[in-house]
């Protein structure tokens, strides 16, 4: 499956709304497709050994948010 740029932007918009501008420091964002559940998982990248990264899972077609969380 190919991830569209608009889907990454969608994930970033949600993260910014919840966690603020700090999530911009977790680039590049990684994208995974789950064929069985037909969902996208988008994660941030941890650059240092400190802090955490955001995660979001959303449905393929409707873009329904299934889960959002941030590690420490």
CSV table of N, CA, C and O in Angstrom, one decimal:
chain,number,residue,atom,x,y,z
A,1,UNK,N,0.8,-1.2,0.0
A,1,UNK,CA,0.0,0.0,0.0
A,1,UNK,C,0.9,1.2,0.0
A,1,UNK,O,1.9,1.3,0.6
A,2,UNK,N,0.4,2.2,-0.6
A,2,UNK,CA,1.1,3.5,-0.7
A,2,UNK,C,0.4,4.5,0.2
A,2,UNK,O,-0.8,4.7,0.1
A,3,UNK,N,1.2,5.2,1.0
A,3,UNK,CA,0.7,6.2,1.9
A,3,UNK,C,0.7,7.5,1.2
A,3,UNK,O,1.7,7.9,0.7
A,4,UNK,N,-0.4,8.2,1.2
A,4,UNK,CA,-0.5,9.6,0.6
A,4,UNK,C,0.0,10.6,1.5
A,4,UNK,O,-0.1,10.5,2.8
A,5,UNK,N,0.6,11.7,1.0
A,5,UNK,CA,1.1,12.8,1.7
A,5,UNK,C,-0.1,13.4,2.6
A,5,UNK,O,0.1,13.8,3.7
A,6,UNK,N,-1.3,13.4,2.0
A,6,UNK,CA,-2.4,14.0,2.8
A,6,UNK,C,-2.7,13.3,4.1
A,6,UNK,O,-3.1,13.8,5.1
A,7,UNK,N,-2.4,12.0,4.1
A,7,UNK,CA,-2.6,11.2,5.3
A,7,UNK,C,-1.6,11.5,6.4
A,7,UNK,O,-1.9,11.5,7.6
A,8,UNK,N,-0.3,11.8,6.0
A,8,UNK,CA,0.7,12.2,6.9
A,8,UNK,C,0.3,13.6,7.5
A,8,UNK,O,0.5,13.8,8.7
A,9,UNK,N,-0.2,14.4,6.6
A,9,UNK,CA,-0.6,15.8,7.1
A,9,UNK,C,-1.8,15.7,8.1
A,9,UNK,O,-1.8,16.4,9.0
A,10,UNK,N,-2.7,14.7,7.8
A,10,UNK,CA,-3.8,14.5,8.7
A,10,UNK,C,-3.3,14.1,10.1
A,10,UNK,O,-3.8,14.6,11.1
A,11,UNK,N,-2.4,13.2,10.1
A,11,UNK,CA,-1.8,12.7,11.4
A,11,UNK,C,-1.2,13.9,12.1
A,11,UNK,O,-1.4,14.1,13.3
A,12,UNK,N,-0.4,14.7,11.4
A,12,UNK,CA,0.3,15.8,12.0
A,12,UNK,C,-0.7,16.8,12.6
A,12,UNK,O,-0.5,17.4,13.7
A,13,UNK,N,-1.8,17.1,11.8
A,13,UNK,CA,-2.8,18.1,12.3
A,13,UNK,C,-3.4,17.6,13.6
A,13,UNK,O,-3.6,18.4,14.6
A,14,UNK,N,-3.7,16.3,13.8
A,14,UNK,CA,-4.2,15.8,15.0
A,14,UNK,C,-3.2,15.9,16.1
A,14,UNK,O,-3.6,16.4,17.2
A,15,UNK,N,-2.0,15.5,15.9
A,15,UNK,CA,-0.9,15.6,16.9
A,15,UNK,C,-0.7,17.0,17.4
A,15,UNK,O,-0.6,17.3,18.6
A,16,UNK,N,-0.7,18.0,16.4
A,16,UNK,CA,-0.5,19.4,16.8
A,16,UNK,C,-1.6,19.9,17.7
A,16,UNK,O,-1.4,20.6,18.6
A,17,UNK,N,-2.8,19.5,17.4
A,17,UNK,CA,-4.0,19.9,18.2
A,17,UNK,C,-3.9,19.4,19.6
A,17,UNK,O,-4.2,20.0,20.5
A,18,UNK,N,-3.4,18.1,19.7
A,18,UNK,CA,-3.4,17.5,21.0
A,18,UNK,C,-2.1,17.8,21.8
A,18,UNK,O,-2.1,18.2,23.0
A,19,UNK,N,-0.9,17.7,21.2
A,19,UNK,CA,0.4,17.8,21.8
A,19,UNK,C,1.2,19.1,21.6
A,19,UNK,O,2.2,19.3,22.3
A,20,UNK,N,0.8,19.9,20.6
A,20,UNK,CA,1.5,21.1,20.4
A,20,UNK,C,2.7,20.9,19.4
A,20,UNK,O,2.9,19.9,18.9
A,21,UNK,N,3.4,22.0,19.2
A,21,UNK,CA,4.5,22.1,18.2
A,21,UNK,C,5.6,21.1,18.5
A,21,UNK,O,6.5,20.9,17.6
A,22,UNK,N,5.7,20.6,19.7
A,22,UNK,CA,6.8,19.7,20.0
A,22,UNK,C,6.9,18.4,19.2
A,22,UNK,O,7.9,17.8,19.0
A,23,UNK,N,5.7,18.0,18.6
A,23,UNK,CA,5.7,16.8,17.8
A,23,UNK,C,6.5,17.1,16.5
A,23,UNK,O,6.9,16.1,15.8
A,24,UNK,N,6.7,18.3,16.1
A,24,UNK,CA,7.5,18.6,14.9
A,24,UNK,C,8.9,18.1,15.0
A,24,UNK,O,9.6,17.9,14.0
A,25,UNK,N,9.4,18.0,16.3
A,25,UNK,CA,10.7,17.5,16.5
A,25,UNK,C,10.9,16.0,16.3
A,25,UNK,O,12.0,15.5,16.4
A,26,UNK,N,9.8,15.3,16.1
A,26,UNK,CA,9.8,13.8,15.9
A,26,UNK,C,9.8,13.4,14.5
A,26,UNK,O,9.5,12.2,14.2
A,27,UNK,N,10.2,14.3,13.6
A,27,UNK,CA,10.3,13.9,12.2
A,27,UNK,C,11.6,13.1,12.0
A,27,UNK,O,12.5,13.3,12.8
A,28,UNK,N,11.7,12.2,11.0
A,28,UNK,CA,10.7,11.9,10.0
A,28,UNK,C,9.6,11.0,10.6
A,28,UNK,O,9.8,10.3,11.6
A,29,UNK,N,8.4,11.1,10.0
A,29,UNK,CA,7.3,10.2,10.5
A,29,UNK,C,7.4,8.9,9.7
A,29,UNK,O,7.6,8.9,8.5
A,30,UNK,N,7.1,7.9,10.4
A,30,UNK,CA,7.1,6.5,9.8
A,30,UNK,C,5.6,6.1,9.6
A,30,UNK,O,4.8,6.4,10.5
A,31,UNK,N,5.4,5.4,8.5
A,31,UNK,CA,4.0,5.0,8.2
A,31,UNK,C,3.9,3.5,8.0
A,31,UNK,O,4.8,2.9,7.3
A,32,UNK,N,3.0,2.9,8.6
A,32,UNK,CA,2.8,1.4,8.4
A,32,UNK,C,1.3,1.1,8.1
A,32,UNK,O,0.4,1.7,8.6
A,33,UNK,N,1.2,0.2,7.1
A,33,UNK,CA,-0.2,-0.3,6.7
A,33,UNK,C,-0.5,-1.6,7.3
A,33,UNK,O,0.4,-2.5,7.2
A,34,UNK,N,-1.6,-1.8,8.0
A,34,UNK,CA,-2.0,-3.1,8.5
A,34,UNK,C,-3.1,-3.6,7.6
A,34,UNK,O,-4.3,-3.2,7.6
A,35,UNK,N,-2.8,-4.6,6.8
A,35,UNK,CA,-3.7,-5.2,5.8
A,35,UNK,C,-4.9,-5.8,6.5
A,35,UNK,O,-6.0,-5.7,6.0
A,36,UNK,N,-4.6,-6.5,7.6
A,36,UNK,CA,-5.7,-7.3,8.2
A,36,UNK,C,-6.8,-6.3,8.8
A,36,UNK,O,-8.0,-6.6,8.6
A,37,UNK,N,-6.4,-5.3,9.4
A,37,UNK,CA,-7.4,-4.3,10.0
A,37,UNK,C,-7.7,-3.2,9.1
A,37,UNK,O,-8.6,-2.4,9.4
A,38,UNK,N,-7.0,-3.1,8.0
A,38,UNK,CA,-7.1,-2.0,7.0
A,38,UNK,C,-7.0,-0.6,7.7
A,38,UNK,O,-7.9,0.2,7.5
A,39,UNK,N,-5.9,-0.5,8.4
A,39,UNK,CA,-5.7,0.8,9.1
A,39,UNK,C,-4.2,1.2,8.9
A,39,UNK,O,-3.4,0.5,8.5
A,40,UNK,N,-4.0,2.5,9.1
A,40,UNK,CA,-2.7,3.2,9.0
A,40,UNK,C,-2.2,3.4,10.4
A,40,UNK,O,-3.0,3.9,11.3
A,41,UNK,N,-1.0,3.2,10.6
A,41,UNK,CA,-0.3,3.6,11.9
A,41,UNK,C,0.8,4.6,11.4
A,41,UNK,O,1.6,4.3,10.6
A,42,UNK,N,0.8,5.8,12.0
A,42,UNK,CA,1.8,6.8,11.8
A,42,UNK,C,2.5,7.1,13.1
A,42,UNK,O,1.8,7.3,14.1
A,43,UNK,N,3.8,7.0,13.1
A,43,UNK,CA,4.6,7.3,14.3
A,43,UNK,C,5.6,8.4,14.1
A,43,UNK,O,6.1,8.6,12.9
A,44,UNK,N,6.0,9.0,15.1
A,44,UNK,CA,7.2,9.9,15.1
A,44,UNK,C,8.4,9.1,15.2
A,44,UNK,O,8.4,7.9,15.4
A,45,UNK,N,9.6,9.8,15.2
A,45,UNK,CA,10.9,9.1,15.3
A,45,UNK,C,11.6,9.7,16.5
A,45,UNK,O,11.7,11.0,16.6
A,46,UNK,N,12.2,8.9,17.4
A,46,UNK,CA,12.9,9.4,18.5
A,46,UNK,C,14.4,9.6,18.1
A,46,UNK,O,15.0,8.7,17.7
A,47,UNK,N,14.8,10.8,18.2
A,47,UNK,CA,16.2,11.2,17.8
A,47,UNK,C,17.2,11.1,18.9
A,47,UNK,O,18.3,10.8,18.7
A,48,UNK,N,16.7,11.4,20.1
A,48,UNK,CA,17.6,11.3,21.3
A,48,UNK,C,17.1,10.1,22.2
A,48,UNK,O,16.0,9.6,22.0
A,49,UNK,N,17.8,9.8,23.2
A,49,UNK,CA,17.3,8.7,24.1
A,49,UNK,C,16.4,9.3,25.1
A,49,UNK,O,15.9,8.6,26.0
A,50,UNK,N,16.0,10.6,25.0
A,50,UNK,CA,15.1,11.2,26.0
A,50,UNK,C,13.8,11.6,25.2
A,50,UNK,O,13.8,11.9,24.0
A,51,UNK,N,12.7,11.6,25.9
A,51,UNK,CA,11.5,12.0,25.3
A,51,UNK,C,10.7,10.8,24.8
A,51,UNK,O,10.9,9.7,25.1
A,52,UNK,N,9.7,11.2,23.9
A,52,UNK,CA,8.9,10.1,23.4
A,52,UNK,C,8.4,10.5,22.0
A,52,UNK,O,8.8,11.6,21.5
A,53,UNK,N,7.5,9.7,21.4
A,53,UNK,CA,7.0,10.0,20.1
A,53,UNK,C,5.5,9.8,20.0
A,53,UNK,O,4.9,9.1,20.8
A,54,UNK,N,4.8,10.6,19.1
A,54,UNK,CA,3.4,10.4,19.0
A,54,UNK,C,3.1,9.2,18.1
A,54,UNK,O,3.9,8.8,17.2
A,55,UNK,N,1.9,8.7,18.3
A,55,UNK,CA,1.4,7.6,17.4
A,55,UNK,C,-0.1,7.9,17.1
A,55,UNK,O,-0.8,8.5,17.9
A,56,UNK,N,-0.5,7.5,16.0
A,56,UNK,CA,-2.0,7.6,15.6
A,56,UNK,C,-2.3,6.4,14.7
A,56,UNK,O,-1.5,6.0,13.8
A,57,UNK,N,-3.5,5.8,14.9
A,57,UNK,CA,-4.0,4.8,14.1
A,57,UNK,C,-5.3,5.3,13.5
A,57,UNK,O,-6.2,5.8,14.3
A,58,UNK,N,-5.5,5.2,12.2
A,58,UNK,CA,-6.8,5.6,11.6
A,58,UNK,C,-7.2,4.7,10.5
A,58,UNK,O,-6.3,4.0,9.9
A,59,UNK,N,-8.5,4.7,10.2
A,59,UNK,CA,-9.0,3.8,9.2
A,59,UNK,C,-8.6,4.2,7.8
A,59,UNK,O,-8.4,5.4,7.6
A,60,UNK,N,-8.7,3.3,6.9
A,60,UNK,CA,-8.2,3.5,5.5
A,60,UNK,C,-9.1,4.5,4.8
A,60,UNK,O,-8.6,5.5,4.3
A,61,UNK,N,-10.4,4.3,4.7
A,61,UNK,CA,-11.2,5.1,3.9
A,61,UNK,C,-11.8,6.3,4.5
A,61,UNK,O,-11.7,7.4,3.9
A,62,UNK,N,-12.4,6.2,5.7
A,62,UNK,CA,-13.0,7.4,6.3
A,62,UNK,C,-12.0,8.2,7.1
A,62,UNK,O,-12.4,9.4,7.4
A,63,UNK,N,-10.9,7.7,7.4
A,63,UNK,CA,-9.9,8.5,8.2
A,63,UNK,C,-10.3,8.6,9.6
A,63,UNK,O,-9.9,9.5,10.4
A,64,UNK,N,-11.2,7.7,10.1
A,64,UNK,CA,-11.7,7.7,11.4
A,64,UNK,C,-10.5,7.4,12.4
A,64,UNK,O,-9.7,6.5,12.2
A,65,UNK,N,-10.3,8.2,13.4
A,65,UNK,CA,-9.3,8.1,14.4
A,65,UNK,C,-9.7,6.9,15.3
A,65,UNK,O,-10.7,6.9,15.9
A,66,UNK,N,-8.8,5.9,15.4
A,66,UNK,CA,-9.0,4.8,16.2
A,66,UNK,C,-8.3,4.9,17.5
A,66,UNK,O,-8.8,4.6,18.6
A,67,UNK,N,-7.1,5.4,17.5
A,67,UNK,CA,-6.3,5.6,18.7
A,67,UNK,C,-5.2,6.7,18.5
A,67,UNK,O,-4.7,6.8,17.4
A,68,UNK,N,-4.9,7.4,19.5
A,68,UNK,CA,-3.8,8.4,19.5
A,68,UNK,C,-3.2,8.3,20.9
A,68,UNK,O,-3.8,8.3,21.9
A,69,UNK,N,-1.8,8.3,20.9
A,69,UNK,CA,-1.1,8.3,22.2
A,69,UNK,C,0.3,8.8,21.9
A,69,UNK,O,0.8,9.0,20.8
A,70,UNK,N,1.0,9.1,23.0
A,70,UNK,CA,2.4,9.6,23.0
A,70,UNK,C,3.2,8.9,24.1
A,70,UNK,O,2.7,8.8,25.2
A,71,UNK,N,4.3,8.4,23.7
A,71,UNK,CA,5.2,7.8,24.7
A,71,UNK,C,6.0,8.8,25.4
A,71,UNK,O,6.1,10.0,25.0
A,72,UNK,N,6.7,8.4,26.5
A,72,UNK,CA,7.5,9.4,27.3
A,72,UNK,C,8.9,9.0,27.1
A,72,UNK,O,9.4,8.0,26.9
